[in-house]
Amino acid sequence: MNASDTQQRHELKVDLVAVVTAVIDGDPRALTIRRGSALPAGPFELGHRSLQAGLRDWVEQQTGHPLGYIEQLYTFADRDRIAEEHARRAISISYLGLTRDEWSASQPPRDWQSWYSYFPWEDHRAGVPSIIGDAILPHLKRWTEEVGGTAREERRQRIAIAFGIDERPWNEELVLQRYELLYEAALVEEALRGRGEERTPPVPGRPMIADHRRILATGIARLRTKIKYRPVVFELMPPVFTLLQLQRAVEALAGRLVHKQNFRRLIEQQELVEETGETTFETGGRPAKLFRFRPAVLMERTAAGTKLSVPRA
Amino acid sequence: MNASDTQQRHELKVDLVAVVTAVIDGDPRALTIRRGSALPAGPFELGHRSLQAGLRDWVEQQTGHPLGYIEQLYTFADRDRIAEEHARRAISISYLGLTRDEWSASQPPRDWQSWYSYFPWEDHRAGVPSIIGDAILPHLKRWTEEVGGTAREERRQRIAIAFGIDERPWNEELVLQRYELLYEAALVEEALRGRGEERTPPVPGRPMIADHRRILATGIARLRTKIKYRPVVFELMPPVFTLLQLQRAVEALAGRLVHKQNFRRLIEQQELVEETGETTFETGGRPAKLFRFRPAVLMERTAAGTKLSVPRA
DNA sequence: CTCCTTATGCTCAAAATAAGCATATGCTCG
DNA sequence: CGAGCATATGCTTATTTTGAGCATAAGGAG
């Protein structure tokens, strides 16, 4: 019964999946294909020099978008979720990519979709979204009541932590935990698949094929964690920008507002940016100084300990 | 020339590799096979229910050690490093496991090897190891001089950050960066393989087969990062312990000493532990109170934000 | 009984955070 | 053209978190 006894020929399909993010018009967006229903992805093949190279190939081929910074996210084996009786096993290696939207008139427009069309409960910039109180929590409450004893208490605990109830603060990093909860409670479309249940999912938010929405959640969570201790916003910003633009980008990613003055102080004391000497009038109001990232910082992205925290609102 | 044109049959071998860690006799150790030359590992097979399940199978089979807490580390494709002309591609999915050494007389003893026999430069508990100044830095300096211009400056920078020179503090988390530097500079045995070079590596530290030492470095780095923001030491501690024992475990992992009083304050204010009411005399000196982890904390390991920082010495 | 060892409580200064107040400088509209 | 509005930016204050050290307690060994 041991796995090593089953000396079958392994035929493992390995897929590469990309969560490519940019901030466009103040919204954090993911690069998608098929009108938002899937992330760029394709099999890892013998012709690929490396996992990263394979991923870049696929993304560029499917979306026309060249990748800059990428980092590995997570490797999933298709979960029990998916009906897979004699299906070949598939493994998905996912990556997080950060870019800007480089468009030109000669290229077809890319398919950038707002994160928050998939996860409407994640955007707290204009306060706590009403779906949380209106739809999510009531359904989750019912879900806790399906079981008894310690199991119920455990569900309650998980919900309280994930959604910040009972005095608990909202923790924007728990994107994946929240999605997994909704999945377990069968409140999202993906969880209803293959069960023969055709009812519309009780919680709003666009689904994706296979596990892609879960992978996107993983990417968002990673990015929200990472901006706090490593200067990765760079990759998302144009060469020059104002401090407010930088702040808006961080807020878009974190899904929450930050204290303006403290944000500025933080940026300055971290010595992440330097003034270009120019100012811009385009922002309306008093003209804003323009900044660029300091070259040293760009270099240190491999190692150093620069951080860019997201203070509370 | 595009990868998708090469419609070959993909035959990808997927291996599971485990970095299993315990703290034994005050030393952080990794579970190995073949007398320390390899980490437990084996192919992911159709019989395995999941990646994790497959990993557990292999580790248990090869070492007799049952796994508790595990988390995914990283997925590697065999790098260009390894000569692989028409070799089948292999992918290694690595995991980090945390346990205690559960031994019984009826079982053969496990092969636990100290981290620091592979990475002697990583243990700063008794001060900066002399190999850094005696062997590593001189060789690295020579390596910077192999190139000129900005490339040289870049190498210098990387070294300065990784090893904490020029006023920079030692950052214990940069385990992987340090190993990669030594690899690139061809100072470790693994880098000399397949080059026909038989000379002994200039820097001490035990090698492992294939990429295993790199995977171990990845695991150490992850654990050193993680103890700072999530209470994972638990998994490594016995059910009851004194605060000094807990501190020694953290120090073993971090490879550096911490301020005793501050460490205690931190533990207490985090409410990670509770007194058992007992004390032990076994420590010599004044008897120490015994503690256990609070059950709530054990539950929260999925989500919450408890941290256990490693203050400077 | 003294010294040595470990445990534990408490204080103090420095640094980092969170929140506000105040002022500067442009634009738009009546 | 002046009022009101919007954005930018400087500075202050209270609180919390860290880093470091002093002092005392409680056992054992000689």
mmCIF file of N, CA, C and O in Angstrom, chain A residues 145-229:
data_model
loop_
_atom_site.group_PDB
_atom_site.id
_atom_site.type_symbol
_atom_site.label_atom_id
_atom_site.label_comp_id
_atom_site.label_asym_id
_atom_site.label_seq_id
_atom_site.Cartn_x
_atom_site.Cartn_y
_atom_site.Cartn_z
ATOM 1 N N GLU A 145 -23.327 27.232 12.570
ATOM 2 C CA GLU A 145 -24.382 26.524 13.294
ATOM 3 C C GLU A 145 -24.673 25.137 12.728
ATOM 4 O O GLU A 145 -25.454 24.380 13.313
ATOM 5 N N GLU A 146 -24.022 24.845 11.605
ATOM 6 C CA GLU A 146 -24.195 23.500 11.050
ATOM 7 C C GLU A 146 -23.534 22.442 11.917
ATOM 8 O O GLU A 146 -23.848 21.264 11.814
ATOM 9 N N VAL A 147 -22.574 22.864 12.688
ATOM 10 C CA VAL A 147 -21.878 21.897 13.539
ATOM 11 C C VAL A 147 -22.027 22.302 14.995
ATOM 12 O O VAL A 147 -22.508 23.402 15.301
ATOM 13 N N GLY A 148 -21.600 21.435 15.868
ATOM 14 C CA GLY A 148 -21.747 21.745 17.290
ATOM 15 C C GLY A 148 -20.425 21.636 18.022
ATOM 16 O O GLY A 148 -19.401 21.308 17.444
ATOM 17 N N GLY A 149 -20.478 21.922 19.295
ATOM 18 C CA GLY A 149 -19.324 21.715 20.169
ATOM 19 C C GLY A 149 -18.111 22.547 19.799
ATOM 20 O O GLY A 149 -18.230 23.700 19.411
ATOM 21 N N THR A 150 -16.960 21.929 19.930
ATOM 22 C CA THR A 150 -15.725 22.672 19.693
ATOM 23 C C THR A 150 -15.572 23.044 18.227
ATOM 24 O O THR A 150 -14.952 24.047 17.914
ATOM 25 N N ALA A 151 -16.129 22.219 17.350
ATOM 26 C CA ALA A 151 -16.023 22.540 15.926
ATOM 27 C C ALA A 151 -16.683 23.882 15.649
ATOM 28 O O ALA A 151 -16.162 24.704 14.895
ATOM 29 N N ARG A 152 -17.837 24.091 16.253
ATOM 30 C CA ARG A 152 -18.511 25.373 16.056
ATOM 31 C C ARG A 152 -17.669 26.518 16.604
ATOM 32 O O ARG A 152 -17.495 27.545 15.947
ATOM 33 N N GLU A 153 -17.136 26.295 17.768
ATOM 34 C CA GLU A 153 -16.311 27.339 18.380
ATOM 35 C C GLU A 153 -15.091 27.647 17.501
ATOM 36 O O GLU A 153 -14.713 28.811 17.330
ATOM 37 N N GLU A 154 -14.544 26.605 16.928
ATOM 38 C CA GLU A 154 -13.373 26.812 16.078
ATOM 39 C C GLU A 154 -13.731 27.615 14.838
ATOM 40 O O GLU A 154 -13.003 28.522 14.444
ATOM 41 N N ARG A 155 -14.868 27.280 14.241
ATOM 42 C CA ARG A 155 -15.300 28.058 13.082
ATOM 43 C C ARG A 155 -15.512 29.520 13.454
ATOM 44 O O ARG A 155 -15.086 30.432 12.746
ATOM 45 N N ARG A 156 -16.132 29.714 14.589
ATOM 46 C CA ARG A 156 -16.401 31.088 15.019
ATOM 47 C C ARG A 156 -15.090 31.865 15.171
ATOM 48 O O ARG A 156 -14.968 33.007 14.709
ATOM 49 N N GLN A 157 -14.145 31.205 15.806
ATOM 50 C CA GLN A 157 -12.820 31.809 15.998
ATOM 51 C C GLN A 157 -12.169 32.201 14.674
ATOM 52 O O GLN A 157 -11.680 33.310 14.513
ATOM 53 N N ARG A 158 -12.167 31.269 13.753
ATOM 54 C CA ARG A 158 -11.536 31.531 12.469
ATOM 55 C C ARG A 158 -12.193 32.722 11.792
ATOM 56 O O ARG A 158 -11.521 33.580 11.215
ATOM 57 N N ILE A 159 -13.506 32.755 11.833
ATOM 58 C CA ILE A 159 -14.230 33.860 11.216
ATOM 59 C C ILE A 159 -13.880 35.180 11.896
ATOM 60 O O ILE A 159 -13.620 36.192 11.239
ATOM 61 N N ALA A 160 -13.867 35.141 13.214
ATOM 62 C CA ALA A 160 -13.585 36.361 13.964
ATOM 63 C C ALA A 160 -12.210 36.915 13.604
ATOM 64 O O ALA A 160 -12.048 38.121 13.393
ATOM 65 N N ILE A 161 -11.234 36.037 13.502
ATOM 66 C CA ILE A 161 -9.890 36.486 13.155
ATOM 67 C C ILE A 161 -9.849 36.984 11.712
ATOM 68 O O ILE A 161 -9.338 38.066 11.429
ATOM 69 N N ALA A 162 -10.424 36.213 10.812
ATOM 70 C CA ALA A 162 -10.307 36.551 9.400
ATOM 71 C C ALA A 162 -11.030 37.853 9.053
ATOM 72 O O ALA A 162 -10.545 38.652 8.263
ATOM 73 N N PHE A 163 -12.199 38.066 9.660
ATOM 74 C CA PHE A 163 -12.976 39.246 9.284
ATOM 75 C C PHE A 163 -12.923 40.360 10.328
ATOM 76 O O PHE A 163 -13.588 41.380 10.174
ATOM 77 N N GLY A 164 -12.144 40.144 11.378
ATOM 78 C CA GLY A 164 -11.964 41.209 12.350
ATOM 79 C C GLY A 164 -13.233 41.578 13.092
ATOM 80 O O GLY A 164 -13.658 42.742 13.064
ATOM 81 N N ILE A 165 -13.847 40.609 13.735
ATOM 82 C CA ILE A 165 -15.017 40.928 14.545
ATOM 83 C C ILE A 165 -14.626 40.935 16.015
ATOM 84 O O ILE A 165 -13.513 40.548 16.363
ATOM 85 N N ASP A 166 -15.551 41.367 16.867
ATOM 86 C CA ASP A 166 -15.293 41.418 18.314
ATOM 87 C C ASP A 166 -14.026 42.199 18.614
ATOM 88 O O ASP A 166 -13.053 41.648 19.129
ATOM 89 N N GLU A 167 -14.036 43.466 18.303
ATOM 90 C CA GLU A 167 -12.902 44.313 18.687
ATOM 91 C C GLU A 167 -11.637 44.031 17.899
ATOM 92 O O GLU A 167 -10.665 44.763 17.997
ATOM 93 N N ARG A 168 -11.606 42.921 17.196
ATOM 94 C CA ARG A 168 -10.391 42.604 16.475
ATOM 95 C C ARG A 168 -10.222 43.562 15.308
ATOM 96 O O ARG A 168 -11.208 43.946 14.691
ATOM 97 N N PRO A 169 -8.988 43.919 14.999
ATOM 98 C CA PRO A 169 -8.777 44.813 13.852
ATOM 99 C C PRO A 169 -8.885 44.036 12.545
ATOM 100 O O PRO A 169 -8.650 42.823 12.513
ATOM 101 N N TRP A 170 -9.257 44.718 11.495
ATOM 102 C CA TRP A 170 -9.242 44.124 10.162
ATOM 103 C C TRP A 170 -7.797 43.917 9.756
ATOM 104 O O TRP A 170 -6.979 44.840 9.822
ATOM 105 N N ASN A 171 -7.456 42.701 9.394
ATOM 106 C CA ASN A 171 -6.104 42.417 8.941
ATOM 107 C C ASN A 171 -6.123 42.148 7.448
ATOM 108 O O ASN A 171 -6.578 41.110 6.986
ATOM 109 N N GLU A 172 -5.594 43.114 6.702
ATOM 110 C CA GLU A 172 -5.727 43.035 5.244
ATOM 111 C C GLU A 172 -4.914 41.897 4.638
ATOM 112 O O GLU A 172 -5.113 41.552 3.478
ATOM 113 N N GLU A 173 -4.026 41.322 5.440
ATOM 114 C CA GLU A 173 -3.184 40.274 4.864
ATOM 115 C C GLU A 173 -3.893 38.919 4.741
ATOM 116 O O GLU A 173 -3.427 38.038 4.040
ATOM 117 N N LEU A 174 -4.986 38.765 5.425
ATOM 118 C CA LEU A 174 -5.603 37.440 5.504
ATOM 119 C C LEU A 174 -6.508 37.124 4.317
ATOM 120 O O LEU A 174 -7.536 36.455 4.459
ATOM 121 N N VAL A 175 -6.111 37.587 3.154
ATOM 122 C CA VAL A 175 -6.914 37.411 1.943
ATOM 123 C C VAL A 175 -7.207 35.934 1.673
ATOM 124 O O VAL A 175 -8.353 35.551 1.411
ATOM 125 N N LEU A 176 -6.180 35.128 1.778
ATOM 126 C CA LEU A 176 -6.362 33.716 1.465
ATOM 127 C C LEU A 176 -7.251 33.030 2.498
ATOM 128 O O LEU A 176 -8.167 32.275 2.144
ATOM 129 N N GLN A 177 -7.022 33.322 3.752
ATOM 130 C CA GLN A 177 -7.857 32.719 4.807
ATOM 131 C C GLN A 177 -9.323 33.046 4.593
ATOM 132 O O GLN A 177 -10.187 32.204 4.783
ATOM 133 N N ARG A 178 -9.592 34.298 4.208
ATOM 134 C CA ARG A 178 -10.989 34.678 3.985
ATOM 135 C C ARG A 178 -11.579 33.911 2.812
ATOM 136 O O ARG A 178 -12.682 33.381 2.897
ATOM 137 N N TYR A 179 -10.831 33.824 1.739
ATOM 138 C CA TYR A 179 -11.351 33.101 0.582
ATOM 139 C C TYR A 179 -11.569 31.627 0.927
ATOM 140 O O TYR A 179 -12.593 31.035 0.561
ATOM 141 N N GLU A 180 -10.650 31.057 1.665
ATOM 142 C CA GLU A 180 -10.778 29.644 2.016
ATOM 143 C C GLU A 180 -12.002 29.404 2.902
ATOM 144 O O GLU A 180 -12.701 28.408 2.759
ATOM 145 N N LEU A 181 -12.229 30.341 3.798
ATOM 146 C CA LEU A 181 -13.433 30.229 4.633
ATOM 147 C C LEU A 181 -14.685 30.228 3.772
ATOM 148 O O LEU A 181 -15.569 29.376 3.930
ATOM 149 N N LEU A 182 -14.763 31.176 2.859
ATOM 150 C CA LEU A 182 -15.941 31.268 2.009
ATOM 151 C C LEU A 182 -16.081 30.014 1.152
ATOM 152 O O LEU A 182 -17.189 29.548 0.882
ATOM 153 N N TYR A 183 -14.929 29.477 0.758
ATOM 154 C CA TYR A 183 -14.958 28.253 -0.030
ATOM 155 C C TYR A 183 -15.491 27.089 0.810
ATOM 156 O O TYR A 183 -16.404 26.375 0.397
ATOM 157 N N GLU A 184 -14.953 26.940 1.970
ATOM 158 C CA GLU A 184 -15.390 25.839 2.845
ATOM 159 C C GLU A 184 -16.861 25.943 3.173
ATOM 160 O O GLU A 184 -17.563 24.935 3.283
ATOM 161 N N ALA A 185 -17.308 27.175 3.345
ATOM 162 C CA ALA A 185 -18.714 27.371 3.677
ATOM 163 C C ALA A 185 -19.585 27.327 2.419
ATOM 164 O O ALA A 185 -20.790 27.575 2.489
ATOM 165 N N ALA A 186 -18.959 27.013 1.300
ATOM 166 C CA ALA A 186 -19.679 26.897 0.023
ATOM 167 C C ALA A 186 -20.422 28.179 -0.334
ATOM 168 O O ALA A 186 -21.551 28.152 -0.809
ATOM 169 N N LEU A 187 -19.760 29.300 -0.144
ATOM 170 C CA LEU A 187 -20.383 30.579 -0.456
ATOM 171 C C LEU A 187 -19.853 31.179 -1.751
ATOM 172 O O LEU A 187 -20.309 32.229 -2.179
ATOM 173 N N VAL A 188 -18.891 30.538 -2.357
ATOM 174 C CA VAL A 188 -18.389 31.026 -3.645
ATOM 175 C C VAL A 188 -18.644 29.983 -4.721
ATOM 176 O O VAL A 188 -18.754 28.791 -4.436
ATOM 177 N N GLU A 189 -18.690 30.465 -5.932
ATOM 178 C CA GLU A 189 -19.087 29.609 -7.046
ATOM 179 C C GLU A 189 -18.202 28.368 -7.186
ATOM 180 O O GLU A 189 -18.700 27.263 -7.417
ATOM 181 N N GLU A 190 -16.906 28.557 -7.018
ATOM 182 C CA GLU A 190 -15.983 27.448 -7.209
ATOM 183 C C GLU A 190 -16.334 26.253 -6.329
ATOM 184 O O GLU A 190 -16.109 25.099 -6.705
ATOM 185 N N ALA A 191 -16.862 26.526 -5.168
ATOM 186 C CA ALA A 191 -17.150 25.446 -4.228
ATOM 187 C C ALA A 191 -18.389 24.661 -4.617
ATOM 188 O O ALA A 191 -18.598 23.543 -4.156
ATOM 189 N N LEU A 192 -19.218 25.261 -5.479
ATOM 190 C CA LEU A 192 -20.470 24.588 -5.840
ATOM 191 C C LEU A 192 -20.306 23.699 -7.056
ATOM 192 O O LEU A 192 -21.154 22.860 -7.354
ATOM 193 N N ARG A 193 -19.171 23.898 -7.752
ATOM 194 C CA ARG A 193 -18.951 23.139 -8.971
ATOM 195 C C ARG A 193 -18.881 21.650 -8.711
ATOM 196 O O ARG A 193 -18.380 21.217 -7.688
ATOM 197 N N GLY A 194 -19.352 20.881 -9.685
ATOM 198 C CA GLY A 194 -19.201 19.443 -9.599
ATOM 199 C C GLY A 194 -20.045 18.835 -8.501
ATOM 200 O O GLY A 194 -20.024 17.641 -8.259
ATOM 201 N N ARG A 195 -20.756 19.651 -7.819
ATOM 202 C CA ARG A 195 -21.666 19.111 -6.824
ATOM 203 C C ARG A 195 -23.069 18.995 -7.407
ATOM 204 O O ARG A 195 -23.997 18.626 -6.703
ATOM 205 N N GLY A 196 -23.167 19.395 -8.666
ATOM 206 C CA GLY A 196 -24.484 19.364 -9.289
ATOM 207 C C GLY A 196 -25.382 20.479 -8.792
ATOM 208 O O GLY A 196 -26.539 20.578 -9.162
ATOM 209 N N GLU A 197 -24.815 21.331 -7.961
ATOM 210 C CA GLU A 197 -25.640 22.433 -7.462
ATOM 211 C C GLU A 197 -25.521 23.602 -8.425
ATOM 212 O O GLU A 197 -24.433 24.062 -8.730
ATOM 213 N N GLU A 198 -26.626 24.068 -8.871
ATOM 214 C CA GLU A 198 -26.569 25.127 -9.865
ATOM 215 C C GLU A 198 -26.931 26.492 -9.293
ATOM 216 O O GLU A 198 -26.917 27.486 -9.983
ATOM 217 N N ARG A 199 -27.275 26.519 -8.040
ATOM 218 C CA ARG A 199 -27.689 27.790 -7.449
ATOM 219 C C ARG A 199 -26.581 28.849 -7.558
ATOM 220 O O ARG A 199 -25.400 28.525 -7.583
ATOM 221 N N THR A 200 -26.992 30.080 -7.622
ATOM 222 C CA THR A 200 -26.003 31.143 -7.694
ATOM 223 C C THR A 200 -25.360 31.297 -6.319
ATOM 224 O O THR A 200 -26.022 31.165 -5.294
ATOM 225 N N PRO A 201 -24.067 31.559 -6.323
ATOM 226 C CA PRO A 201 -23.360 31.640 -5.047
ATOM 227 C C PRO A 201 -23.902 32.787 -4.205
ATOM 228 O O PRO A 201 -24.229 33.846 -4.728
ATOM 229 N N PRO A 202 -23.971 32.581 -2.923
ATOM 230 C CA PRO A 202 -24.575 33.557 -2.025
ATOM 231 C C PRO A 202 -23.749 34.824 -1.838
ATOM 232 O O PRO A 202 -24.282 35.842 -1.402
ATOM 233 N N VAL A 203 -22.481 34.749 -2.172
ATOM 234 C CA VAL A 203 -21.618 35.905 -1.940
ATOM 235 C C VAL A 203 -21.131 36.456 -3.271
ATOM 236 O O VAL A 203 -20.648 35.700 -4.102
ATOM 237 N N PRO A 204 -21.274 37.756 -3.492
ATOM 238 C CA PRO A 204 -20.847 38.334 -4.761
ATOM 239 C C PRO A 204 -19.338 38.259 -4.945
ATOM 240 O O PRO A 204 -18.599 38.086 -3.985
ATOM 241 N N GLY A 205 -18.903 38.398 -6.168
ATOM 242 C CA GLY A 205 -17.481 38.283 -6.494
ATOM 243 C C GLY A 205 -17.333 37.313 -7.639
ATOM 244 O O GLY A 205 -17.848 36.212 -7.611
ATOM 245 N N ARG A 206 -16.599 37.765 -8.670
ATOM 246 C CA ARG A 206 -16.480 36.969 -9.879
ATOM 247 C C ARG A 206 -15.664 35.711 -9.685
ATOM 248 O O ARG A 206 -14.597 35.766 -9.084
ATOM 249 N N PRO A 207 -16.100 34.594 -10.194
ATOM 250 C CA PRO A 207 -15.295 33.367 -10.101
ATOM 251 C C PRO A 207 -14.264 33.291 -11.224
ATOM 252 O O PRO A 207 -14.283 34.093 -12.155
ATOM 253 N N MET A 208 -13.391 32.329 -11.143
ATOM 254 C CA MET A 208 -12.441 32.051 -12.223
ATOM 255 C C MET A 208 -12.412 30.548 -12.452
ATOM 256 O O MET A 208 -12.923 29.774 -11.646
ATOM 257 N N ILE A 209 -11.745 30.147 -13.526
ATOM 258 C CA ILE A 209 -11.656 28.721 -13.795
ATOM 259 C C ILE A 209 -10.756 28.043 -12.766
ATOM 260 O O ILE A 209 -9.913 28.680 -12.138
ATOM 261 N N ALA A 210 -10.981 26.752 -12.629
ATOM 262 C CA ALA A 210 -10.144 25.911 -11.764
ATOM 263 C C ALA A 210 -9.854 26.603 -10.436
ATOM 264 O O ALA A 210 -10.761 27.114 -9.784
ATOM 265 N N ASP A 211 -8.602 26.623 -10.075
ATOM 266 C CA ASP A 211 -8.186 27.203 -8.804
ATOM 267 C C ASP A 211 -7.726 28.635 -8.930
ATOM 268 O O ASP A 211 -7.129 29.166 -7.997
ATOM 269 N N HIS A 212 -7.995 29.258 -10.063
ATOM 270 C CA HIS A 212 -7.314 30.525 -10.311
ATOM 271 C C HIS A 212 -7.644 31.614 -9.307
ATOM 272 O O HIS A 212 -6.809 32.444 -8.991
ATOM 273 N N ARG A 213 -8.878 31.616 -8.818
ATOM 274 C CA ARG A 213 -9.188 32.666 -7.855
ATOM 275 C C ARG A 213 -8.428 32.442 -6.549
ATOM 276 O O ARG A 213 -8.012 33.381 -5.882
ATOM 277 N N ARG A 214 -8.232 31.193 -6.205
ATOM 278 C CA ARG A 214 -7.434 30.918 -5.014
ATOM 279 C C ARG A 214 -5.998 31.383 -5.209
ATOM 280 O O ARG A 214 -5.367 31.944 -4.317
ATOM 281 N N ILE A 215 -5.485 31.146 -6.401
ATOM 282 C CA ILE A 215 -4.117 31.572 -6.685
ATOM 283 C C ILE A 215 -4.014 33.098 -6.644
ATOM 284 O O ILE A 215 -3.063 33.661 -6.103
ATOM 285 N N LEU A 216 -5.028 33.758 -7.185
ATOM 286 C CA LEU A 216 -5.027 35.224 -7.123
ATOM 287 C C LEU A 216 -5.050 35.698 -5.668
ATOM 288 O O LEU A 216 -4.316 36.617 -5.294
ATOM 289 N N ALA A 217 -5.861 35.057 -4.858
ATOM 290 C CA ALA A 217 -5.908 35.421 -3.436
ATOM 291 C C ALA A 217 -4.538 35.251 -2.791
ATOM 292 O O ALA A 217 -4.088 36.093 -2.003
ATOM 293 N N THR A 218 -3.855 34.190 -3.151
ATOM 294 C CA THR A 218 -2.514 33.958 -2.626
ATOM 295 C C THR A 218 -1.574 35.088 -3.028
ATOM 296 O O THR A 218 -0.779 35.577 -2.223
ATOM 297 N N GLY A 219 -1.699 35.515 -4.267
ATOM 298 C CA GLY A 219 -0.851 36.596 -4.754
ATOM 299 C C GLY A 219 -1.116 37.912 -4.046
ATOM 300 O O GLY A 219 -0.195 38.630 -3.664
ATOM 301 N N ILE A 220 -2.382 38.223 -3.865
ATOM 302 C CA ILE A 220 -2.741 39.470 -3.185
ATOM 303 C C ILE A 220 -2.214 39.449 -1.759
ATOM 304 O O ILE A 220 -1.624 40.419 -1.276
ATOM 305 N N ALA A 221 -2.420 38.328 -1.105
ATOM 306 C CA ALA A 221 -1.954 38.209 0.281
ATOM 307 C C ALA A 221 -0.445 38.419 0.340
ATOM 308 O O ALA A 221 0.064 39.169 1.175
ATOM 309 N N ARG A 222 0.260 37.791 -0.564
ATOM 310 C CA ARG A 222 1.706 37.922 -0.550
ATOM 311 C C ARG A 222 2.134 39.363 -0.749
ATOM 312 O O ARG A 222 3.000 39.890 -0.060
ATOM 313 N N LEU A 223 1.490 40.019 -1.691
ATOM 314 C CA LEU A 223 1.878 41.388 -1.988
ATOM 315 C C LEU A 223 1.556 42.315 -0.821
ATOM 316 O O LEU A 223 2.353 43.179 -0.449
ATOM 317 N N ARG A 224 0.391 42.125 -0.215
ATOM 318 C CA ARG A 224 0.036 42.964 0.932
ATOM 319 C C ARG A 224 0.988 42.765 2.089
ATOM 320 O O ARG A 224 1.254 43.697 2.846
ATOM 321 N N THR A 225 1.489 41.560 2.245
ATOM 322 C CA THR A 225 2.473 41.328 3.293
ATOM 323 C C THR A 225 3.792 41.973 2.918
ATOM 324 O O THR A 225 4.444 42.619 3.733
ATOM 325 N N LYS A 226 4.141 41.803 1.684
ATOM 326 C CA LYS A 226 5.482 42.174 1.280
ATOM 327 C C LYS A 226 5.744 43.679 1.228
ATOM 328 O O LYS A 226 6.846 44.118 1.539
ATOM 329 N N ILE A 227 4.730 44.452 0.848
ATOM 330 C CA ILE A 227 4.992 45.891 0.778
ATOM 331 C C ILE A 227 5.398 46.445 2.133
ATOM 332 O O ILE A 227 5.963 47.521 2.220
ATOM 333 N N LYS A 228 5.113 45.695 3.202
ATOM 334 C CA LYS A 228 5.444 46.222 4.513
ATOM 335 C C LYS A 228 6.897 46.077 4.880
ATOM 336 O O LYS A 228 7.356 46.703 5.821
ATOM 337 N N TYR A 229 7.589 45.198 4.226
ATOM 338 C CA TYR A 229 8.978 45.047 4.645
ATOM 339 C C TYR A 229 9.970 45.051 3.495
ATOM 340 O O TYR A 229 11.155 44.891 3.709
#
